[in-house]
Short mmCIF file of C-alpha atoms in Angstrom, two decimals:
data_model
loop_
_atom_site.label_atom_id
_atom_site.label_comp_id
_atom_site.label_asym_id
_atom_site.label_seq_id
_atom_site.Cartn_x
_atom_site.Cartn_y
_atom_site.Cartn_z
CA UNK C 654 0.00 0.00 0.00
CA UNK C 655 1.08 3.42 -1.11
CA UNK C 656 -0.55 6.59 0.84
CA UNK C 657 -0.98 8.85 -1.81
CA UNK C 658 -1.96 11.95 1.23
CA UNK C 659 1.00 13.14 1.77
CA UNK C 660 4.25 13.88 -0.35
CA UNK C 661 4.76 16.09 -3.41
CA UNK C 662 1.66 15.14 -5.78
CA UNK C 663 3.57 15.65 -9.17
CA UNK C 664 6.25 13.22 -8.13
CA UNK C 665 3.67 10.66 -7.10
CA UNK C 666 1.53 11.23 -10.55
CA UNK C 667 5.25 10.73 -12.40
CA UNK C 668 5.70 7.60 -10.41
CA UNK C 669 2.55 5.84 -10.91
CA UNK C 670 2.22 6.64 -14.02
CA UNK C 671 5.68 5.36 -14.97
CA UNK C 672 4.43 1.88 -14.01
CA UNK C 673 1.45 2.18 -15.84
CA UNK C 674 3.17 3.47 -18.86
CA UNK C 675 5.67 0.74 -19.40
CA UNK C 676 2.56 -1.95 -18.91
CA UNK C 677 0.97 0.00 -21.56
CA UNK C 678 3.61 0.66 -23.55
CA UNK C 679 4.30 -2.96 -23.28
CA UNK C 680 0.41 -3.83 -24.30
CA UNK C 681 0.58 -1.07 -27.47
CA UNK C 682 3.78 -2.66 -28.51
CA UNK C 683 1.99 -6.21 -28.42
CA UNK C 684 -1.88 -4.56 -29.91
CA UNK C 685 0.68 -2.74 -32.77
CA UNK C 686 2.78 -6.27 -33.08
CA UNK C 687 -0.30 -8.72 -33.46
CA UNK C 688 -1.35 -5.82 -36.08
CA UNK C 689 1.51 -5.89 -37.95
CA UNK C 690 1.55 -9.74 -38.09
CA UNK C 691 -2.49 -9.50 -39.46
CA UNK C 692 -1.79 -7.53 -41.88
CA UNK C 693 0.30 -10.12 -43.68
CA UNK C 694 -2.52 -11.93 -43.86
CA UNK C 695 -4.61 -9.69 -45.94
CA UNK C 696 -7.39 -6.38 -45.94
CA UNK C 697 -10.03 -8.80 -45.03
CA UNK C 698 -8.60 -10.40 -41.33
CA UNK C 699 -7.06 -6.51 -40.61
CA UNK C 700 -10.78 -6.21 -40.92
CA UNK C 701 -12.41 -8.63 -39.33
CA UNK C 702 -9.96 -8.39 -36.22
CA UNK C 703 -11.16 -4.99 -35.94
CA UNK C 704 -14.68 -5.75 -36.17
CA UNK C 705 -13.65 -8.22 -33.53
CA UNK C 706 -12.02 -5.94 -31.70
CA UNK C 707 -15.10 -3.38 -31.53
CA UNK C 708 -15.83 -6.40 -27.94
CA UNK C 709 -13.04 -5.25 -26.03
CA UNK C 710 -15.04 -1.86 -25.85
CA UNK C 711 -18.19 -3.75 -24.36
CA UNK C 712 -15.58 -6.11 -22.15
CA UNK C 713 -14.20 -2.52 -21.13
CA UNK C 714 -17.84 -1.05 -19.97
CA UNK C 715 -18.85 -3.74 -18.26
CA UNK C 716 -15.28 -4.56 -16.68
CA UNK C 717 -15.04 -0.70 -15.80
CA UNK C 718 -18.40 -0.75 -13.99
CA UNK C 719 -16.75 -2.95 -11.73
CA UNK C 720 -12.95 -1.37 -11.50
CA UNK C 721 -13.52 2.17 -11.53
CA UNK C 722 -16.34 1.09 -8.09
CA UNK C 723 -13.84 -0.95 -6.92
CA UNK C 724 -10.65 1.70 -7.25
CA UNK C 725 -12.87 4.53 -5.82
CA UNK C 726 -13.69 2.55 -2.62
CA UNK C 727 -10.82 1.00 -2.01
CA UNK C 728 -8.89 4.26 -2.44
CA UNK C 729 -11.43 5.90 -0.35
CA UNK C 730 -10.85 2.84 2.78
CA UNK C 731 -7.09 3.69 2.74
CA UNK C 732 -7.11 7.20 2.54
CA UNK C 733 -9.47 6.72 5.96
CA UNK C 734 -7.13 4.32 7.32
CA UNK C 735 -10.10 1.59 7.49
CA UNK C 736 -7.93 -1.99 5.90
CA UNK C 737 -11.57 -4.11 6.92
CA UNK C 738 -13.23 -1.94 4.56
CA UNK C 739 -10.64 -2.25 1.89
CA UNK C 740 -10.40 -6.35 2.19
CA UNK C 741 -14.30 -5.89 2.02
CA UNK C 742 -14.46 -4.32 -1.03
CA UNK C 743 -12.31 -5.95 -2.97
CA UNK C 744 -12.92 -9.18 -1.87
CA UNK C 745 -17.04 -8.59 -3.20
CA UNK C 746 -15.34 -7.15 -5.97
CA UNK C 747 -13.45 -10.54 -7.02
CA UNK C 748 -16.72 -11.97 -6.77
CA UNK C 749 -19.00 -9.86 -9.11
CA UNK C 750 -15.87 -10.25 -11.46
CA UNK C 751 -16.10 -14.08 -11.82
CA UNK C 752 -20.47 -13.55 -11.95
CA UNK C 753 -20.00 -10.87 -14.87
CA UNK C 754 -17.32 -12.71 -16.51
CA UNK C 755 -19.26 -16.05 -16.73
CA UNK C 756 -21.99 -14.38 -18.15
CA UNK C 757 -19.95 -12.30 -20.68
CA UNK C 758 -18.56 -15.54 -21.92
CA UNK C 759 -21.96 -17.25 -22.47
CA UNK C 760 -24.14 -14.78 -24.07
CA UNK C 761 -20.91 -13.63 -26.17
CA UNK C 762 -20.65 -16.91 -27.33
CA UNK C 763 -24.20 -17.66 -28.61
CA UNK C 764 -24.15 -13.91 -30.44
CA UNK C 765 -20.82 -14.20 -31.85
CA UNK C 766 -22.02 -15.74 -35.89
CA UNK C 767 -24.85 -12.73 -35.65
CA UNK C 768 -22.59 -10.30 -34.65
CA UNK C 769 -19.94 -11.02 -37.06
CA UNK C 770 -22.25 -10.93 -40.09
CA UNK C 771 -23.78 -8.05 -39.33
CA UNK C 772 -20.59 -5.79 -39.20
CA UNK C 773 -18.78 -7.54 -41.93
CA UNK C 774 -18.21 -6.33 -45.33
CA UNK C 775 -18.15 -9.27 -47.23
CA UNK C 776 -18.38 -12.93 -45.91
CA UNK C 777 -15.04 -13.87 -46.19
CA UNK C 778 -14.31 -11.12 -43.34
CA UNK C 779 -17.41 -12.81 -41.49
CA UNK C 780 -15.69 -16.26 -41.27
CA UNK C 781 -12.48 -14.84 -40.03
CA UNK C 782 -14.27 -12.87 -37.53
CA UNK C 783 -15.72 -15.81 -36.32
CA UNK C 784 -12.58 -17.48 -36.19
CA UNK C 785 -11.01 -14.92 -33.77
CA UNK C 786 -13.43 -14.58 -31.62
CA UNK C 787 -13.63 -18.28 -30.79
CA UNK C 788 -10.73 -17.58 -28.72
CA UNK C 789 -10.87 -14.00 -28.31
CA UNK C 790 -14.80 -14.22 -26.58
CA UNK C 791 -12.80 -16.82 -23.55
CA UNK C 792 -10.02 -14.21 -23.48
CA UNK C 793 -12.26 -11.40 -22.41
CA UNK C 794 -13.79 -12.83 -20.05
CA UNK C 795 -11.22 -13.56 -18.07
CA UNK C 796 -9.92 -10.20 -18.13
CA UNK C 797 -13.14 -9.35 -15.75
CA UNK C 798 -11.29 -11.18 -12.95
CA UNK C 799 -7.76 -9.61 -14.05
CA UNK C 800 -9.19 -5.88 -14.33
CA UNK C 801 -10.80 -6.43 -11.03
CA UNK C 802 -7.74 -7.36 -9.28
CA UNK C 803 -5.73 -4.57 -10.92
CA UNK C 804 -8.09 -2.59 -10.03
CA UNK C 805 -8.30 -2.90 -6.27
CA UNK C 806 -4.39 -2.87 -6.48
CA UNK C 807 -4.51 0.67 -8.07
CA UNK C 808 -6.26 1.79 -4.52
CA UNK C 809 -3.87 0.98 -2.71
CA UNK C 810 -1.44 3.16 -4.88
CA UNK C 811 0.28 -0.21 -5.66
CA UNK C 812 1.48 0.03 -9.01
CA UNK C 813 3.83 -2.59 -9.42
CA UNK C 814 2.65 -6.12 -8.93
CA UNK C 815 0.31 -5.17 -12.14
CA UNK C 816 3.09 -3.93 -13.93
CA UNK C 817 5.29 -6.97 -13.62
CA UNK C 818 2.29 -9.73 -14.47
CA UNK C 819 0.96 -7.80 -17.53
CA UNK C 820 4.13 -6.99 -18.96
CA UNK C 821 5.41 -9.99 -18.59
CA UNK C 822 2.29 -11.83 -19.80
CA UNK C 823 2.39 -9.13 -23.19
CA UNK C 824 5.78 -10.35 -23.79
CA UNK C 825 4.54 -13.94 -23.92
CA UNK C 826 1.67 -12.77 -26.28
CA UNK C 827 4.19 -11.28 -28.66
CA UNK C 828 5.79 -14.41 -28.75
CA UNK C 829 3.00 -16.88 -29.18
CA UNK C 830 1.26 -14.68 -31.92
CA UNK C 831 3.24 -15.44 -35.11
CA UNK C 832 3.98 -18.60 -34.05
CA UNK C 833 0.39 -19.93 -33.61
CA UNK C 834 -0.65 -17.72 -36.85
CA UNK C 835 1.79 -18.84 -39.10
CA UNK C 836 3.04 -22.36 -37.36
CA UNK C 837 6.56 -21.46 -37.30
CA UNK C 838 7.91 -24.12 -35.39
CA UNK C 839 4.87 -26.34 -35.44
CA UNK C 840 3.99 -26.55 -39.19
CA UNK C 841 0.13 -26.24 -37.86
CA UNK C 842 -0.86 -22.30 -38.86
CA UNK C 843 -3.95 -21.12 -37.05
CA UNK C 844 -4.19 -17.94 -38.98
CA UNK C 845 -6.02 -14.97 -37.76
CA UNK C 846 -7.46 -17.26 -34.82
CA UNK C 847 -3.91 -17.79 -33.64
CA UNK C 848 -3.83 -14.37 -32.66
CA UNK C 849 -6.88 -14.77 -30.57
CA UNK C 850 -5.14 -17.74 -29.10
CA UNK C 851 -2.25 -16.37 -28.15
CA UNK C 852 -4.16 -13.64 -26.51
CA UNK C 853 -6.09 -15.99 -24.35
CA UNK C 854 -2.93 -18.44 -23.68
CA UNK C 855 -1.21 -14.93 -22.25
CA UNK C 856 -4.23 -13.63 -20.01
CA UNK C 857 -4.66 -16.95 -18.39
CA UNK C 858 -0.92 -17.26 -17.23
CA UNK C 859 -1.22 -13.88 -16.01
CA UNK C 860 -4.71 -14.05 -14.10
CA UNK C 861 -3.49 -16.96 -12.61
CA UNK C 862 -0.12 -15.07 -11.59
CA UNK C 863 -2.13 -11.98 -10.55
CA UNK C 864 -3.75 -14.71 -8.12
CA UNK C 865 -0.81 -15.80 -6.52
CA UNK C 866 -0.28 -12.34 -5.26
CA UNK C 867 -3.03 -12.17 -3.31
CA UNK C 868 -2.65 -15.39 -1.53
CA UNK C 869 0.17 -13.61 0.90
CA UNK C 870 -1.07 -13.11 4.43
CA UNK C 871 0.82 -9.93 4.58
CA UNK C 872 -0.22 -8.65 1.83
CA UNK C 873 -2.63 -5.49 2.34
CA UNK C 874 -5.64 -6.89 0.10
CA UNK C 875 -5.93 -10.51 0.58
CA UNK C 876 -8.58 -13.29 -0.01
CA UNK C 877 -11.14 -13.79 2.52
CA UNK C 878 -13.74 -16.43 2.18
CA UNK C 879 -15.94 -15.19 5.53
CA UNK C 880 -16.08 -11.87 2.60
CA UNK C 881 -17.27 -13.67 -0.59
CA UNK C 882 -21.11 -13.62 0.57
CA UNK C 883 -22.98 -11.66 -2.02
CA UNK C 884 -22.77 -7.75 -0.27
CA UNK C 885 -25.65 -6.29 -2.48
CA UNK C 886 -25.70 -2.70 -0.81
CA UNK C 887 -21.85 -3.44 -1.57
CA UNK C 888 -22.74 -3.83 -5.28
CA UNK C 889 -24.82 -1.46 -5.45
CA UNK C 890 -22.55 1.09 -4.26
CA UNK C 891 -19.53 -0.21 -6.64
CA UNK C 892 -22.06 -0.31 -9.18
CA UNK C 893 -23.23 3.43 -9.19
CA UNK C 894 -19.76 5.03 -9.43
CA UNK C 895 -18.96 2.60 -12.09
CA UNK C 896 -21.80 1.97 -14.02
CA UNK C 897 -21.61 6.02 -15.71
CA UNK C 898 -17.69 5.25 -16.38
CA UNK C 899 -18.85 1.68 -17.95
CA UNK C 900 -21.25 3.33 -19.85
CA UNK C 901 -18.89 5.62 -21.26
CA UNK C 902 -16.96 2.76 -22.90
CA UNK C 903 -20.76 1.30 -24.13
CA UNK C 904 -21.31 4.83 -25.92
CA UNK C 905 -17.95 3.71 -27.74
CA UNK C 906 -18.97 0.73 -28.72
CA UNK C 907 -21.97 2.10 -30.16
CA UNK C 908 -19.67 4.69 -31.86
CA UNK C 909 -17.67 2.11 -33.62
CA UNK C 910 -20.53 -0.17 -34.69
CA UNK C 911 -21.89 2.58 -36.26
CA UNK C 912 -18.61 3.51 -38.54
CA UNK C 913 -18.17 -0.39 -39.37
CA UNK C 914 -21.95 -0.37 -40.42
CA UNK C 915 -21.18 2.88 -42.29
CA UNK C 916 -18.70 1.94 -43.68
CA UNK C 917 -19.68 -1.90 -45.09
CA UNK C 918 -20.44 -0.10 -48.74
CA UNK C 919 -16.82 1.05 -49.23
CA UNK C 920 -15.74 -2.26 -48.72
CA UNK C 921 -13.04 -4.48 -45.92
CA UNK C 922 -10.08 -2.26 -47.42
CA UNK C 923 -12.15 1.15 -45.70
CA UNK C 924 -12.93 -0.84 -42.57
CA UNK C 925 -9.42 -1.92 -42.02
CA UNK C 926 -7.77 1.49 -42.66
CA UNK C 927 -10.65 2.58 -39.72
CA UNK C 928 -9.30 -0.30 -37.64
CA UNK C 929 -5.54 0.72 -38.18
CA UNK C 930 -6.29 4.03 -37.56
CA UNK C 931 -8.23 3.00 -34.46
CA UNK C 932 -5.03 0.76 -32.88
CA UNK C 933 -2.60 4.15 -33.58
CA UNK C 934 -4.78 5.98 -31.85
CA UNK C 935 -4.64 3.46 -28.89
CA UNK C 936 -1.29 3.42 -28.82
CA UNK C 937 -0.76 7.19 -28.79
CA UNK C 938 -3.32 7.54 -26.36
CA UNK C 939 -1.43 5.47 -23.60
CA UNK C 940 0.18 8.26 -21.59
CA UNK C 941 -3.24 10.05 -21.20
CA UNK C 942 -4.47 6.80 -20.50
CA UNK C 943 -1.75 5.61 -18.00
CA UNK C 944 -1.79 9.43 -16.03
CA UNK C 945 -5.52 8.28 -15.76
CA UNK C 946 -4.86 5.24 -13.97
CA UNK C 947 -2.83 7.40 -11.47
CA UNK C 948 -5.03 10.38 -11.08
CA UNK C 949 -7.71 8.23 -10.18
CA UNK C 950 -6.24 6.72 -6.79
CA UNK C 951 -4.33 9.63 -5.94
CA UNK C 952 -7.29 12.30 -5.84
CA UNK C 953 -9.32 9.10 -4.63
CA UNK C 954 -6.99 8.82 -1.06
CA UNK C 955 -6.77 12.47 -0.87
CA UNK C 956 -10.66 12.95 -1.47
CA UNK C 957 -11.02 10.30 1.22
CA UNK C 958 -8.85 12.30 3.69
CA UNK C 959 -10.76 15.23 3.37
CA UNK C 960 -7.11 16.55 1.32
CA UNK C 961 -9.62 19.09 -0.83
CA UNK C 962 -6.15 21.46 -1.79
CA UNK C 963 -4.68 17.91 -2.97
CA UNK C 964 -7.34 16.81 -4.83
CA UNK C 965 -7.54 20.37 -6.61
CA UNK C 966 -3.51 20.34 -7.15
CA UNK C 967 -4.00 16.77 -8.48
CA UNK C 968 -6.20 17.61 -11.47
CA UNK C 969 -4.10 20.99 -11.98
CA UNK C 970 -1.17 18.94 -12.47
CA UNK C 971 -2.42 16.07 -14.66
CA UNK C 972 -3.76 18.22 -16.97
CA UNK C 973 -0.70 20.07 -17.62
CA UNK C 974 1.15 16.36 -18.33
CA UNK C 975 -2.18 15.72 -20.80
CA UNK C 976 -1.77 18.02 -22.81
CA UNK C 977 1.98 18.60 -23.62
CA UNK C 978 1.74 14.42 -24.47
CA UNK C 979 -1.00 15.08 -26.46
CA UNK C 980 0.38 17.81 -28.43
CA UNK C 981 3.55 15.76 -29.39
CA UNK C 982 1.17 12.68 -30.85
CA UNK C 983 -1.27 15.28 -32.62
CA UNK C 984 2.14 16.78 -34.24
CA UNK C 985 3.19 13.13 -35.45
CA UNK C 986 -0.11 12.49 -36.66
CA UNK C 987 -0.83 15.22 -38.98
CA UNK C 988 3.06 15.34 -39.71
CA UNK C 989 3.16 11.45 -41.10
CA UNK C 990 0.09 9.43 -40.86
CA UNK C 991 0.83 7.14 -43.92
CA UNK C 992 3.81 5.99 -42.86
CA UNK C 993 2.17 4.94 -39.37
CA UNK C 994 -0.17 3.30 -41.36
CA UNK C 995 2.00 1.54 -44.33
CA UNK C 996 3.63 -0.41 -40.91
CA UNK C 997 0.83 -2.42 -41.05
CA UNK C 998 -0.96 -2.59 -44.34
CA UNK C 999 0.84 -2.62 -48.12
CA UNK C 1000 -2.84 -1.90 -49.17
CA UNK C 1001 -3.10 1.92 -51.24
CA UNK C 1002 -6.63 2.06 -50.33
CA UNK C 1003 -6.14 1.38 -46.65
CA UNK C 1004 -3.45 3.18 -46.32
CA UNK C 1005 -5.45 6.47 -47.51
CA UNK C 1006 -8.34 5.50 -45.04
CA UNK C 1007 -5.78 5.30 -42.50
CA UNK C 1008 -3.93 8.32 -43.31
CA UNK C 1009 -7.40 10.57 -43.99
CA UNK C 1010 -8.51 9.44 -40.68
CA UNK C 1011 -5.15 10.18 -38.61
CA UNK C 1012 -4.79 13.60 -40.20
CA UNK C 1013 -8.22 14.74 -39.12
CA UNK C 1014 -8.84 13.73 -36.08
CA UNK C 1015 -5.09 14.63 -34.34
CA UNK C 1016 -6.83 17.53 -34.24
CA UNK C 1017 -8.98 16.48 -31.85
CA UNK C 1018 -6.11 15.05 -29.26
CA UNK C 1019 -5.49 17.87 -27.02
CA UNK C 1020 -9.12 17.87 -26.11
CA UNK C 1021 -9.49 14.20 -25.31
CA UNK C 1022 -6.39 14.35 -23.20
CA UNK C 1023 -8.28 17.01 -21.40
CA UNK C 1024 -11.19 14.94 -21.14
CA UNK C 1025 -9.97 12.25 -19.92
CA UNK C 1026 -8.56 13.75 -16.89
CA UNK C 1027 -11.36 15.33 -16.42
CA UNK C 1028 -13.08 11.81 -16.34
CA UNK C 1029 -10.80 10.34 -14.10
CA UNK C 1030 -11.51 13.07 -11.50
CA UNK C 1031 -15.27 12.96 -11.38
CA UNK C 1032 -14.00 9.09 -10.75
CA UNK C 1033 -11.93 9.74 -7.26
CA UNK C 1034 -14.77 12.17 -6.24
CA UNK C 1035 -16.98 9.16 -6.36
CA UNK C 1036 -19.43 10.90 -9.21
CA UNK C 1037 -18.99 9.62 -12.51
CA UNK C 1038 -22.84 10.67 -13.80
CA UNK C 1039 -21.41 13.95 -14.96
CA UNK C 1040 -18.91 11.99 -17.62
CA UNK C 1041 -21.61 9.54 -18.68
CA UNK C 1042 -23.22 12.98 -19.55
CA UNK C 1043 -20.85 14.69 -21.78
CA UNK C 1044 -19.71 11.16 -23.61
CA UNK C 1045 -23.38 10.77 -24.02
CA UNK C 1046 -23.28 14.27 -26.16
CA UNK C 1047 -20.47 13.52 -27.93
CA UNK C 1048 -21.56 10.34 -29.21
CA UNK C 1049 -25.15 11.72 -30.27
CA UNK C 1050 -23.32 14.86 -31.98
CA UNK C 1051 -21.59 12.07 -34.31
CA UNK C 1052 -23.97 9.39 -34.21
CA UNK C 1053 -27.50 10.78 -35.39
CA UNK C 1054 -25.96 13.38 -38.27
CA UNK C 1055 -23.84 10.45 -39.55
CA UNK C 1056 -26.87 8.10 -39.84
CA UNK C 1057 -28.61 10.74 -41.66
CA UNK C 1058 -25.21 11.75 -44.07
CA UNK C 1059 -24.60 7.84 -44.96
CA UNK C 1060 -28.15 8.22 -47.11
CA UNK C 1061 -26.84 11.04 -48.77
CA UNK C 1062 -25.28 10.87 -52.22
CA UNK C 1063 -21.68 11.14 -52.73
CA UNK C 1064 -21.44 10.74 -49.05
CA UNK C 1065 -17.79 10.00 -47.51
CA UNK C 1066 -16.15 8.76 -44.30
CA UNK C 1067 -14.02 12.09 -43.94
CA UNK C 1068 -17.85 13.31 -42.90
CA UNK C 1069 -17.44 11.37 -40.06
CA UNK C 1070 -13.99 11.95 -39.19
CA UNK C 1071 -14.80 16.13 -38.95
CA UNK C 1072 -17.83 15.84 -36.86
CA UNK C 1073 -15.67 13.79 -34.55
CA UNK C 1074 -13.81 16.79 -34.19
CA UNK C 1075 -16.87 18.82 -33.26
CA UNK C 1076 -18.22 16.18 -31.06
CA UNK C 1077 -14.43 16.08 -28.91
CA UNK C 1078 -14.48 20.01 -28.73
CA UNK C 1079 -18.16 20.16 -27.17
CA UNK C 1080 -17.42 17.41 -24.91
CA UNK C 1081 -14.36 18.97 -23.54
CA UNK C 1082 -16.29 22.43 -22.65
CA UNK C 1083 -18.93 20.55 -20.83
CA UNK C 1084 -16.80 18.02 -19.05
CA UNK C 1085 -14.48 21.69 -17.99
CA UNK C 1086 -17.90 23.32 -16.63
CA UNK C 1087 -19.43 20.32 -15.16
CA UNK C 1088 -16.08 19.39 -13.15
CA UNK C 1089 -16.60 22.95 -12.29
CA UNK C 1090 -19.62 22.12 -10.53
CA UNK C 1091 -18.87 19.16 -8.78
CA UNK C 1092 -15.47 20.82 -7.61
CA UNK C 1093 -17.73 23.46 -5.98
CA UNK C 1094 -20.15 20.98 -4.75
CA UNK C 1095 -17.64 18.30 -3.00
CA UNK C 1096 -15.05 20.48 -2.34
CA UNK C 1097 -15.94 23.70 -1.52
CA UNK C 1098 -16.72 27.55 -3.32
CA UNK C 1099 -13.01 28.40 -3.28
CA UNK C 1100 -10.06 28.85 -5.44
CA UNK C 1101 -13.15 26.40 -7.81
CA UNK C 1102 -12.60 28.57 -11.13
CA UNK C 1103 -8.63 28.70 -10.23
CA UNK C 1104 -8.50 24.87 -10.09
CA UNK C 1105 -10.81 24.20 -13.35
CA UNK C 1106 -10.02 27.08 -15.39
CA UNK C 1107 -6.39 28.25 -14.44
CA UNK C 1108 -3.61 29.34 -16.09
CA UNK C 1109 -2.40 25.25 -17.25
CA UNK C 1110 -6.29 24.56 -18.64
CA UNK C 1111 -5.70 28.38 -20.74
#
């Protein structure tokens, strides 16, 4: 257990985030590997991956209803000093993980053929959609039980057990993935589903070493059996802090199914310069991401301890970091999106997708980075309605007009990419005025407009 209460608050956001960047870093490096390898295999499984891929964004809103309850709580118990309530928590935690998990799995499973046909261009990219998610449905749902460990460990302010079992299981993913799509070695080539497999093969060795972690009696969050009775009030609790963040991820979801549905008439090279485009993005996203991960606990314990300057100084400070990353990765996308994309795809007309895509939206990066800090604070002040609400507005800015373009002739996908753009910039001026308002509700009237409008946010 790290207390996060006391100390200088930049070097504590620099040192969690450090672990969570290399993990990350380690994951992009193994999403941007597996991509690479794909895209020897053809337009069509870059494609269908990515349609594939569109369920890790419904694995992340329902696994995030559970973490971002979870992390909140638990960061809330240690910043009060309370360990009972902490082992409490996360111990009902591990158990709503395995429930949601199971469920994922089977009603994943049975909706798999539909979903894949639906999205799919043509079906050739159906089949190998299928194919991957044979292995890549059982890989998800697993990682309900690995995010909800993690999760509970990021409470504590204890970085670096999840550091050491992701990247190391990553690594083994990087390995396993040509060898189980191609058969080197083994002369028996899976194809696209042996990237799926190696995914799964990886995020079983390192749920089950995540496990062993916990099993340590003097370790601060342990297993307790006299704890695994069903706490609904418990639930419920983890449940409405999480459910807005899950949601956010849902509204995603929805976001992407609509551009793959879009998108079917232009055919698998359009949807797999989207999907690319969408893995870049990921990848350059990860320091925003990672500082996240550490606002969340550290405003969390400092929230907890009544801290309110902290919590203030927090968000002050992570939004500076945001946006200077976020201004380097908008500068390298509009500078050289092709060549990001050629890494992964010899294809001319998914390379233009790709690079159309990149150009436009790096405008959009600063204001993302802002929002999600923004979203990770209304997280650690235990209120995550307020995020649900702007996501919400920038996902019905893009949705409903790009329903309503796609019937319109000599329509194109740049259409979408530009009222992304909008969309971002709205969302970022509500999130700003809405944090405004829970910072003056939860914290107190003063220095409010210093803390959500100062001179770093200007």
């Amino acid at each position: 257990m790290q207390d996060l209460t006391s100390g200088p608050l930049v070097r504590h956001l620099l040192k969690t985030t450090s672990f969570m960047l290399v993990t990350m870093m380690v994951q992009t490096l193994y999403y941007l590997v597996d991509l690479y390898w794909v895209g020897r295999l053809g337009p069509q499984a870059v494609a269908a991956v990515g349609i594939s891929g569109n369920l890790m964004f419904v694995v992340l809103a329902l696994s995030q209803m559970l973490a971002v309850g979870a992390t909140t709580l638990v960061s809330h118990a240690v910043g009060q000093k309370d360990r009972e309530r902490a082992l409490l928590v996360f111990n009902q935690a591990q158990v709503l993980g395995v429930l949601a998990g199971a469920l994922f799995l089977v009603l994943a499973t049975v909706l798999s053929p539909l979903y894949a046909r639906s999205m799919s261009a043509d079906p050739a990219t159906a089949e190998l959609a299928s194919a991957y998610m044979r292995w890549f449905i059982p890989a998800m749902a697993l990682q309900f039980v690995l995010v909800g460990m993690s999760a509970a460990l990021r409470g504590t302010g204890n970085f670096k057990p999840g550091m050491i079992v992701q990247t190391s299981t990553v690594a083994i993913n990087i390995v396993l993935a040509p060898v189980l799509i191609f058969g080197w070695g083994t002369h028996r080539p899976f194809g696209v589903a042996g990237a799926a497999l190696a995914s799964f093969i990886a995020i079983a060795i390192g749920t089950g070493w995540l496990f062993q972690f916990f099993r340590h009696r003097d370790s601060y969050l342990t297993f307790m059996p006299r704890d695994w009775r069903p706490r609904f009030d418990l639930w419920g609790a983890m449940l409405k802090i999480g459910l807005p963040a899950g949601a956010e991820f849902a509204l995603m979801a929805v976001y992407l199914a609509i551009v793959y549905v879009i998108s079917r008439p232009f055919g698998a090279a359009a949807q797999a310069g989207f999907g690319i485009g969408m893995r870049i993005l990921q990848a350059g996203f990860m320091p925003v991401v990672a500082l996240g991960f550490a606002v969340g606990p550290a405003a969390g314990q400092n929230f907890g301890a009544r801290k309110f300057d902290r919590v203030r100084e927090t968000f002050r400070s992570a939004l500076t970091m945001a946006i200077g990353a976020m201004v380097l990765f908008a500068i390298a996308c509009h500078i050289a999106p092709a060549a990001m994309v050629a890494v992964f795809s010899r294809d001319r007309h998914v390379i233009a997708v790709g690079e159309e895509y990149l150009r436009i939206v790096s405008w959009n990066f600063v204001a993302s980075g802002v929002i999600y800090v923004a979203s990770s604070m209304f997280q650690a002040l235990g209120n995550t309605v307020p995020a649900l609400v702007s996501s919400f507005v920038r996902i019905l800015l893009v949705a409903v007009p790009s329903i309503i373009l796609a019937r319109v002739a000599g329509f194109e996908l740049r259409w979408i990419w530009y009222l992304s753009v909008a969309a971002v910039a709205t969302q970022m001026v509500l999130s700003l005025l809405l944090l405004r308002r829970e910072f003056g509700l939860r914290l107190g009237n003063g220095a409010t407009i210093q803390a959500v409008a100062g001179p770093e946010t200007a």
